[in-house]
Amino acid sequence: MEVSARNALKGKVKHVEPGAVNTEITLEI
């Protein structure tokens, strides 16, 4: 599942951890 910060996600992007393979995003919902 690809997640982009620009996607219409219901929540605020609290933390974005860039990775070589995937990006870990913590959402404050």
PDB file of C-alpha atoms in Angstrom:
ATOM      1  CA  MET A   1       0.000   0.000   0.000  1.00  0.00           C
ATOM      2  CA  GLU A   2       1.511   3.257  -1.127  1.00  0.00           C
ATOM      3  CA  VAL A   3       0.892   6.230   1.097  1.00  0.00           C
ATOM      4  CA  SER A   4       1.637   9.784   0.068  1.00  0.00           C
ATOM      5  CA  ALA A   5       1.504  12.868   2.238  1.00  0.00           C
ATOM      6  CA  ARG A   6      -0.435  14.528  -0.581  1.00  0.00           C
ATOM      7  CA  ASN A   7      -3.182  11.896  -0.457  1.00  0.00           C
ATOM      8  CA  ALA A   8      -6.505  12.904   1.041  1.00  0.00           C
ATOM      9  CA  LEU A   9      -5.915  11.248   4.398  1.00  0.00           C
ATOM     10  CA  LYS A  10      -8.152  12.096   7.308  1.00  0.00           C
ATOM     11  CA  GLY A  11      -5.567  13.142   9.824  1.00  0.00           C
ATOM     12  CA  LYS A  12      -2.536  15.333  10.271  1.00  0.00           C
ATOM     13  CA  VAL A  13       0.880  14.070   9.272  1.00  0.00           C
ATOM     14  CA  LYS A  14       2.698  14.064  12.585  1.00  0.00           C
ATOM     15  CA  HIS A  15       5.979  12.462  11.608  1.00  0.00           C
ATOM     16  CA  VAL A  16       7.527  11.292   8.346  1.00  0.00           C
ATOM     17  CA  GLU A  17      10.433   8.854   8.467  1.00  0.00           C
ATOM     18  CA  PRO A  18      12.030   8.503   5.027  1.00  0.00           C
ATOM     19  CA  GLY A  19      13.442   5.061   4.293  1.00  0.00           C
ATOM     20  CA  ALA A  20      15.310   3.401   1.456  1.00  0.00           C
ATOM     21  CA  VAL A  21      12.522   0.912   0.783  1.00  0.00           C
ATOM     22  CA  ASN A  22       9.474   2.477   2.384  1.00  0.00           C
ATOM     23  CA  THR A  23       8.439   5.638   4.164  1.00  0.00           C
ATOM     24  CA  GLU A  24       6.990   5.425   7.634  1.00  0.00           C
ATOM     25  CA  ILE A  25       4.305   8.016   8.322  1.00  0.00           C
ATOM     26  CA  THR A  26       2.716   8.585  11.704  1.00  0.00           C
ATOM     27  CA  LEU A  27      -0.751  10.108  11.529  1.00  0.00           C
ATOM     28  CA  GLU A  28      -2.506  12.011  14.260  1.00  0.00           C
ATOM     29  CA  ILE A  29      -6.156  11.059  13.829  1.00  0.00           C
TER      30      ILE A  29
END
